[in-house]
Short mmCIF file of C-alpha atoms in Angstrom, two decimals:
data_model
loop_
_atom_site.label_atom_id
_atom_site.label_comp_id
_atom_site.label_asym_id
_atom_site.label_seq_id
_atom_site.Cartn_x
_atom_site.Cartn_y
_atom_site.Cartn_z
CA MET A 67 -13.85 11.07 -22.62
CA PRO A 68 -17.26 10.51 -21.00
CA LYS A 69 -17.98 12.58 -17.90
CA LEU A 70 -19.58 11.42 -14.66
CA SER A 71 -20.72 13.79 -11.97
CA VAL A 72 -18.73 13.40 -8.77
CA ALA A 73 -21.88 12.51 -6.86
CA ILE A 74 -22.93 9.80 -9.33
CA ALA A 75 -19.41 8.35 -9.54
CA THR A 76 -19.06 8.28 -5.75
CA ASP A 77 -22.47 6.66 -5.27
CA MET A 78 -21.70 4.07 -7.96
CA ALA A 79 -18.38 3.08 -6.38
CA ARG A 80 -19.82 3.02 -2.86
CA THR A 81 -22.80 0.88 -3.91
CA LEU A 82 -20.68 -1.63 -5.81
CA LEU A 83 -18.18 -2.00 -2.95
CA ALA A 84 -21.00 -2.48 -0.43
CA ASP A 85 -22.74 -5.00 -2.69
CA ALA A 86 -19.42 -6.86 -2.97
CA GLY A 87 -19.25 -7.27 0.82
CA MET A 88 -17.77 -4.15 2.39
CA THR A 89 -19.50 -2.50 5.32
CA ALA A 90 -21.19 0.82 4.58
CA THR A 91 -18.39 2.73 6.34
CA GLN A 92 -15.64 0.81 4.55
CA ALA A 93 -17.33 1.22 1.16
CA ALA A 94 -17.75 4.96 1.72
CA ALA A 95 -14.07 5.40 2.61
CA MET A 96 -12.87 3.36 -0.36
CA ALA A 97 -15.17 5.21 -2.77
CA GLU A 98 -14.08 8.60 -1.42
CA VAL A 99 -10.39 7.82 -1.94
CA LEU A 100 -10.96 6.38 -5.43
CA ILE A 101 -12.90 9.45 -6.57
CA ALA A 102 -10.40 11.81 -4.95
CA ALA A 103 -7.63 10.15 -6.96
CA ASP A 104 -9.59 10.64 -10.19
CA LEU A 105 -10.29 14.25 -9.28
CA MET A 106 -6.53 14.80 -8.95
CA GLY A 107 -5.85 13.12 -12.29
CA HIS A 108 -4.47 9.82 -10.99
CA ARG A 109 -6.46 7.65 -13.40
CA THR A 110 -4.65 4.43 -12.55
CA HIS A 111 -5.63 4.81 -8.87
CA GLY A 112 -9.17 6.13 -9.32
CA LEU A 113 -12.15 4.23 -10.74
CA GLY A 114 -9.57 2.29 -12.74
CA MET A 115 -8.78 0.39 -9.50
CA LEU A 116 -12.43 -0.50 -8.83
CA PRO A 117 -12.47 -3.72 -10.91
CA THR A 118 -9.31 -4.90 -9.10
CA TYR A 119 -10.89 -4.15 -5.73
CA LEU A 120 -14.08 -6.02 -6.64
CA ASP A 121 -12.05 -9.04 -7.76
CA ARG A 122 -9.92 -8.98 -4.60
CA ILE A 123 -12.97 -8.73 -2.35
CA ALA A 124 -14.49 -11.75 -4.10
CA ALA A 125 -11.24 -13.69 -3.69
CA GLY A 126 -11.00 -12.83 0.03
CA LEU A 127 -7.90 -10.69 -0.49
CA ILE A 128 -9.66 -7.60 0.89
CA ARG A 129 -11.46 -8.40 4.14
CA SER A 130 -14.42 -6.61 5.66
CA GLU A 131 -14.39 -8.46 8.98
CA GLY A 132 -11.80 -8.12 11.69
CA SER A 133 -10.38 -5.34 13.78
CA ILE A 134 -7.30 -3.17 13.84
CA GLU A 135 -4.71 -4.57 16.24
CA THR A 136 -2.47 -2.10 18.08
CA LEU A 137 1.03 -3.58 18.24
CA ASN A 138 2.65 -0.67 20.11
CA GLU A 139 1.55 2.75 21.23
CA THR A 140 2.96 5.84 22.95
CA SER A 141 1.57 9.35 23.37
CA SER A 142 2.98 10.34 19.96
CA THR A 143 3.22 7.05 18.03
CA PHE A 144 1.22 3.98 17.17
CA ALA A 145 1.77 0.80 15.19
CA TRP A 146 -1.25 -0.99 13.73
CA HIS A 147 -1.67 -4.43 12.17
CA THR A 148 -4.82 -4.71 10.08
CA ASP A 149 -5.02 -8.25 8.60
CA ARG A 150 -5.93 -7.16 5.04
CA LEU A 151 -8.69 -4.74 6.01
CA PRO A 152 -9.57 -2.08 3.40
CA GLY A 153 -6.62 0.27 3.02
CA ALA A 154 -8.55 3.50 2.45
CA TRP A 155 -10.76 2.86 5.49
CA VAL A 156 -7.72 2.12 7.67
CA MET A 157 -5.77 5.14 6.43
CA GLN A 158 -8.60 7.60 6.95
CA GLN A 159 -8.71 6.51 10.60
CA ALA A 160 -4.93 6.66 10.92
CA MET A 161 -4.69 10.16 9.44
CA SER A 162 -7.52 11.43 11.63
CA ARG A 163 -5.88 10.03 14.75
CA LEU A 164 -2.48 11.47 13.83
CA GLN A 165 -3.94 14.95 13.42
CA ASP A 166 -5.63 14.63 16.81
CA MET A 167 -2.32 13.59 18.38
CA ALA A 168 -0.47 16.42 16.63
CA ARG A 169 -2.45 18.95 18.68
CA HIS A 170 -0.44 17.80 21.70
CA HIS A 171 2.87 16.61 20.18
CA PRO A 172 4.97 18.38 17.53
CA VAL A 173 6.00 15.13 15.82
CA VAL A 174 3.63 12.16 15.53
CA THR A 175 4.32 8.94 13.70
CA ALA A 176 2.38 5.83 12.71
CA THR A 177 3.05 2.56 10.95
CA VAL A 178 0.40 0.30 9.47
CA SER A 179 1.09 -3.28 8.47
CA ASN A 180 -0.82 -5.68 6.23
CA CYS A 181 -3.53 -3.29 5.08
CA THR A 182 -4.77 -3.63 1.53
CA HIS A 183 -4.03 -1.16 -1.26
CA ILE A 184 -4.43 2.41 0.03
CA GLY A 185 -4.52 4.19 -3.35
CA SER A 186 -2.96 7.53 -4.27
CA LEU A 187 -0.79 8.94 -1.48
CA GLN A 188 -1.40 12.52 -2.59
CA VAL A 189 -5.05 12.15 -1.61
CA TYR A 190 -4.16 11.72 2.06
CA LEU A 191 -1.68 14.60 2.26
CA GLU A 192 -3.74 17.61 1.17
CA ALA A 193 -5.77 17.93 4.39
CA PRO A 194 -2.89 17.79 6.90
CA ALA A 195 -0.79 20.12 4.74
CA ARG A 196 -3.64 22.64 4.55
CA ASN A 197 -3.90 22.33 8.34
CA GLY A 198 -0.26 23.42 8.62
CA TYR A 199 1.48 20.08 9.11
CA LEU A 200 4.54 18.91 7.19
CA ALA A 201 3.60 15.35 6.24
CA LEU A 202 5.81 12.45 5.14
CA MET A 203 4.46 9.16 3.82
CA MET A 204 5.97 5.96 2.43
CA VAL A 205 4.22 2.76 1.37
CA THR A 206 4.96 -0.46 -0.44
CA ASP A 207 3.79 -4.02 -0.95
CA PRO A 208 6.21 -6.80 0.06
CA GLY A 209 4.24 -9.22 -2.09
CA VAL A 210 5.39 -7.48 -5.26
CA ALA A 211 8.88 -7.70 -6.79
CA SER A 212 9.14 -5.80 -10.07
CA VAL A 213 12.39 -3.83 -9.77
CA ALA A 214 15.90 -5.28 -9.75
CA PRO A 215 18.39 -3.67 -7.36
CA PHE A 216 20.86 -1.47 -9.24
CA GLY A 217 23.47 -3.73 -10.82
CA GLY A 218 21.23 -6.81 -10.62
CA ALA A 219 18.89 -8.60 -13.04
CA ASP A 220 16.46 -10.34 -10.65
CA PRO A 221 13.43 -8.49 -9.21
CA VAL A 222 13.67 -7.90 -5.46
CA LEU A 223 12.03 -4.51 -4.84
CA THR A 224 9.05 -2.69 -6.32
CA SER A 225 8.07 0.89 -7.20
CA ASN A 226 8.14 1.94 -3.49
CA PRO A 227 6.40 5.34 -3.56
CA ILE A 228 7.32 8.20 -1.26
CA ALA A 229 5.20 11.30 -0.68
CA CYS A 230 5.32 14.61 1.17
CA GLY A 231 2.79 17.35 1.87
CA ILE A 232 4.35 20.79 2.44
CA PRO A 233 2.34 23.78 3.72
CA THR A 234 2.82 27.17 2.06
CA GLY A 235 0.98 30.48 2.16
CA GLY A 236 -1.25 29.17 -0.66
CA ASP A 237 -1.90 25.70 -2.02
CA PRO A 238 0.34 23.06 -0.47
CA ILE A 239 3.15 21.36 -2.36
CA LEU A 240 2.06 17.72 -2.78
CA ILE A 241 4.87 15.35 -3.78
CA ASP A 242 3.88 11.78 -4.65
CA GLN A 243 6.27 9.73 -6.74
CA CYS A 244 7.53 6.23 -7.10
CA THR A 245 11.22 5.47 -6.76
CA SER A 246 11.32 3.50 -10.01
CA LEU A 247 11.29 5.15 -13.44
CA VAL A 248 7.60 4.21 -13.89
CA SER A 249 5.11 2.73 -11.45
CA ASN A 250 3.72 -0.79 -11.64
CA ALA A 251 0.33 0.64 -12.62
CA GLN A 252 1.90 2.62 -15.46
CA ALA A 253 3.83 -0.42 -16.63
CA GLN A 254 0.71 -2.59 -16.54
CA SER A 255 -1.28 0.00 -18.49
CA ILE A 256 1.12 0.01 -21.47
CA PRO A 257 -1.03 -1.09 -24.45
CA GLU A 258 -0.43 -4.71 -25.49
CA GLY A 259 0.55 -3.79 -29.05
CA ARG A 260 3.05 -1.09 -28.16
CA THR A 261 6.53 -2.14 -29.20
CA GLU A 262 8.68 0.73 -27.94
CA LEU A 263 8.73 3.10 -24.97
CA PRO A 264 10.16 6.65 -25.14
CA GLY A 265 13.31 5.57 -23.32
CA ASP A 266 15.18 2.72 -21.67
CA TRP A 267 12.82 2.41 -18.71
CA LEU A 268 13.09 -1.36 -18.33
CA LEU A 269 15.61 -4.18 -18.04
CA ASP A 270 15.16 -7.48 -19.85
CA ASN A 271 15.60 -10.69 -17.87
CA GLU A 272 19.35 -10.61 -18.49
CA GLY A 273 19.63 -7.14 -16.96
CA ARG A 274 20.04 -5.28 -20.26
CA PRO A 275 18.39 -1.84 -20.67
CA SER A 276 15.29 -2.02 -22.86
CA ARG A 277 12.46 0.11 -24.15
CA ASP A 278 10.42 -2.94 -25.24
CA PRO A 279 7.44 -3.44 -22.86
CA SER A 280 7.19 -7.12 -23.82
CA VAL A 281 10.25 -7.83 -21.63
CA LEU A 282 7.93 -7.58 -18.61
CA ARG A 283 5.97 -10.58 -19.92
CA THR A 284 8.83 -13.00 -20.51
CA ASP A 285 9.66 -15.98 -18.30
CA PRO A 286 11.44 -15.00 -16.12
CA PRO A 287 10.16 -11.44 -16.48
CA GLY A 288 12.22 -8.33 -17.01
CA THR A 289 12.06 -5.50 -14.50
CA ILE A 290 11.40 -1.77 -14.16
CA MET A 291 14.50 0.40 -13.68
CA PRO A 292 15.05 2.32 -10.45
CA LEU A 293 14.69 6.09 -10.62
CA GLY A 294 17.86 7.40 -12.28
CA GLY A 295 17.95 4.69 -14.92
CA ALA A 296 20.99 2.94 -16.26
CA ASP A 297 23.39 5.70 -15.25
CA PHE A 298 22.10 6.87 -11.88
CA GLY A 299 19.79 4.08 -10.72
CA TYR A 300 21.80 3.70 -7.53
CA LYS A 301 20.14 6.93 -6.38
CA GLY A 302 16.66 5.53 -6.93
CA MET A 303 17.67 2.32 -5.18
CA GLY A 304 18.77 4.38 -2.19
CA PHE A 305 15.27 5.85 -1.92
CA MET A 306 13.77 2.39 -2.41
CA LEU A 307 15.74 1.06 0.54
CA MET A 308 14.49 3.99 2.64
CA VAL A 309 10.90 2.96 1.87
CA GLU A 310 11.70 -0.68 2.69
CA ALA A 311 13.03 0.42 6.08
CA PHE A 312 10.32 2.93 7.00
CA ALA A 313 7.21 1.28 5.52
CA LEU A 314 8.07 -2.40 5.87
CA ALA A 315 10.77 -3.18 8.44
CA LEU A 316 9.50 -0.51 10.86
CA SER A 317 5.91 -1.76 10.54
CA GLY A 318 6.97 -5.41 10.85
CA HIS A 319 5.47 -6.31 7.47
CA ALA A 320 8.63 -6.96 5.47
CA ARG A 321 9.98 -9.23 2.73
CA SER A 322 11.55 -11.97 4.85
CA THR A 323 8.41 -14.13 4.85
CA PRO A 324 6.17 -15.05 1.89
CA LYS A 325 3.45 -12.48 1.25
CA THR A 326 0.40 -12.37 -1.02
CA ARG A 327 0.17 -9.40 -3.32
CA GLY A 328 -2.21 -6.64 -2.32
CA ALA A 329 -1.26 -6.03 1.34
CA GLN A 330 0.88 -3.02 2.16
CA GLY A 331 3.08 -1.54 4.85
CA VAL A 332 2.75 2.19 5.52
CA PHE A 333 4.77 4.86 7.33
CA VAL A 334 3.22 8.28 8.08
CA GLN A 335 4.65 11.20 10.05
CA LEU A 336 3.24 14.66 10.76
CA ILE A 337 5.49 17.51 11.92
CA ASP A 338 4.15 20.77 13.34
CA PRO A 339 6.51 23.59 12.24
CA SER A 340 5.36 25.71 15.18
CA ALA A 341 7.63 23.62 17.41
CA PHE A 342 10.63 24.43 15.20
CA SER A 343 11.01 27.65 13.17
CA GLY A 344 7.34 28.51 13.72
CA ARG A 345 4.44 28.02 11.32
CA GLY A 346 4.56 31.58 10.06
CA THR A 347 8.28 31.44 9.34
CA PHE A 348 8.04 28.00 7.74
CA GLU A 349 5.16 28.91 5.44
CA ALA A 350 6.77 32.24 4.51
CA GLU A 351 10.00 30.48 3.54
CA MET A 352 8.18 27.83 1.49
CA THR A 353 6.06 30.51 -0.19
CA HIS A 354 9.29 32.31 -1.14
CA VAL A 355 10.63 29.08 -2.68
CA VAL A 356 7.40 28.56 -4.64
CA GLU A 357 7.49 32.14 -5.98
CA ALA A 358 11.18 31.86 -6.88
CA CYS A 359 10.55 28.63 -8.80
CA HIS A 360 7.66 30.18 -10.71
CA ALA A 361 9.80 33.22 -11.52
CA SER A 362 12.43 31.08 -13.20
CA ARG A 363 12.45 31.74 -16.96
CA PRO A 364 10.92 28.86 -18.97
CA ALA A 365 13.47 26.56 -20.54
CA GLU A 366 13.35 26.12 -24.31
CA GLY A 367 10.32 24.03 -25.21
CA SER A 368 8.82 24.39 -21.74
CA SER A 369 5.69 26.29 -20.72
CA GLY A 370 7.31 27.12 -17.39
CA VAL A 371 7.79 25.62 -13.95
CA ARG A 372 5.05 23.44 -12.48
CA LEU A 373 5.50 22.34 -8.88
CA PRO A 374 4.33 18.99 -7.47
CA GLY A 375 0.62 19.01 -6.77
CA GLU A 376 -0.27 22.07 -8.84
CA ARG A 377 -1.74 20.11 -11.73
CA ALA A 378 -3.56 17.76 -9.34
CA LEU A 379 -5.20 20.59 -7.40
CA ARG A 380 -6.14 22.42 -10.62
CA LEU A 381 -7.77 19.27 -12.01
CA LYS A 382 -9.57 18.70 -8.72
CA ARG A 383 -11.11 22.17 -8.83
CA GLU A 384 -12.09 21.83 -12.51
CA GLN A 385 -13.56 18.34 -12.28
CA THR A 386 -15.45 19.08 -9.08
CA GLU A 387 -17.44 21.58 -11.16
CA THR A 388 -17.60 19.85 -14.56
CA GLY A 389 -17.55 16.15 -13.63
CA LEU A 390 -14.96 13.39 -13.81
CA ASP A 391 -13.27 12.52 -17.08
CA VAL A 392 -13.47 8.71 -17.28
CA GLU A 393 -12.09 6.72 -20.20
CA THR A 394 -14.59 4.42 -21.93
CA GLY A 395 -12.22 1.50 -21.37
CA ARG A 396 -12.34 2.00 -17.60
CA LEU A 397 -16.15 1.99 -17.64
CA ASP A 398 -16.08 -1.21 -19.72
CA ALA A 399 -13.74 -2.78 -17.18
CA ILE A 400 -16.14 -1.92 -14.33
CA ARG A 401 -19.04 -3.48 -16.24
CA ALA A 402 -16.98 -6.62 -16.84
CA ALA A 403 -16.00 -6.82 -13.17
CA CYS A 404 -19.66 -6.56 -12.15
CA ARG A 405 -20.62 -9.45 -14.41
CA ARG A 406 -17.59 -11.49 -13.31
CA ASN A 407 -18.48 -11.09 -9.65
CA GLY A 408 -22.25 -11.41 -9.92
CA LEU A 409 -22.99 -7.75 -9.21
CA GLU A 410 -25.68 -5.64 -10.84
CA VAL A 411 -24.28 -3.18 -13.37
CA PRO A 412 -25.01 0.33 -12.02
CA ALA A 413 -27.64 2.37 -13.85
CA ALA A 414 -24.99 5.02 -14.64
CA LEU A 415 -23.12 2.45 -16.78
CA ARG A 416 -26.04 0.90 -18.66
#
């Protein structure tokens, strides 16, 4: 894969987003989150999202004008409505404010409604976890229905990701996973000619398990299975309903009214362990768990235990030094998006 230096990639994304209509501050926040996702290996949420963002800006689905409206606020909570403002820009402000509030309150919570796509959740959790906070995050888009409830055939829910940042004595544990078997981005990135998936990850439009990706393109479309699949999908649906409650109903940006794809509801909570068992005790206990997991003998065919976030943080360290690995197809897609939206193709891509 071609490599781009982090500085060049960041400048390219920031320039294109600003040229497309974002303010300098908004473009910088969006570029930072995109590059951070690539650094952590989340290709579908890194520069791969840039063409989609450029198209949505041009269509008015990501807005640069407007202000964040505070719906409710207490000394330890706030609820924002953002009217399709840039998700990364909104979330950077929300996370900064939560950490400020956490200096005075052991549990702080925020909801954000109607912000545009915020990107990889893992990106937002590393800093608070390194600062000693236990962080919980849920997000989803009520304008997307790609997952049928367990036992059903019609799409109602979507991949509904849930994430958690956990401090330890070393690198934090960074959990970021969807509550369906695969995410929407993974499903959409399945090559057009592929005829079979490794397992029954999907349902056709009659609700029958399938490993044929073409079922997602029928009319009506098939759906992605909840986490747990055909046998235990009720467990994944349980987590999906948690995300619906915390990220959508609690934020007031739910499924009861028509929504346009691309605007999300978010729930974030930071917990300071010092108000409970104590930071030292908490981190010592989590460090013990990490060490016990790593000490577990590798299963047959396995190279050993890898905890959530370890690969992402390793890739971040490596790529910060050597440059970003960027697939040629993603660079081609950025060039095409520039031409489609009347933007100059960056020098780095010529």
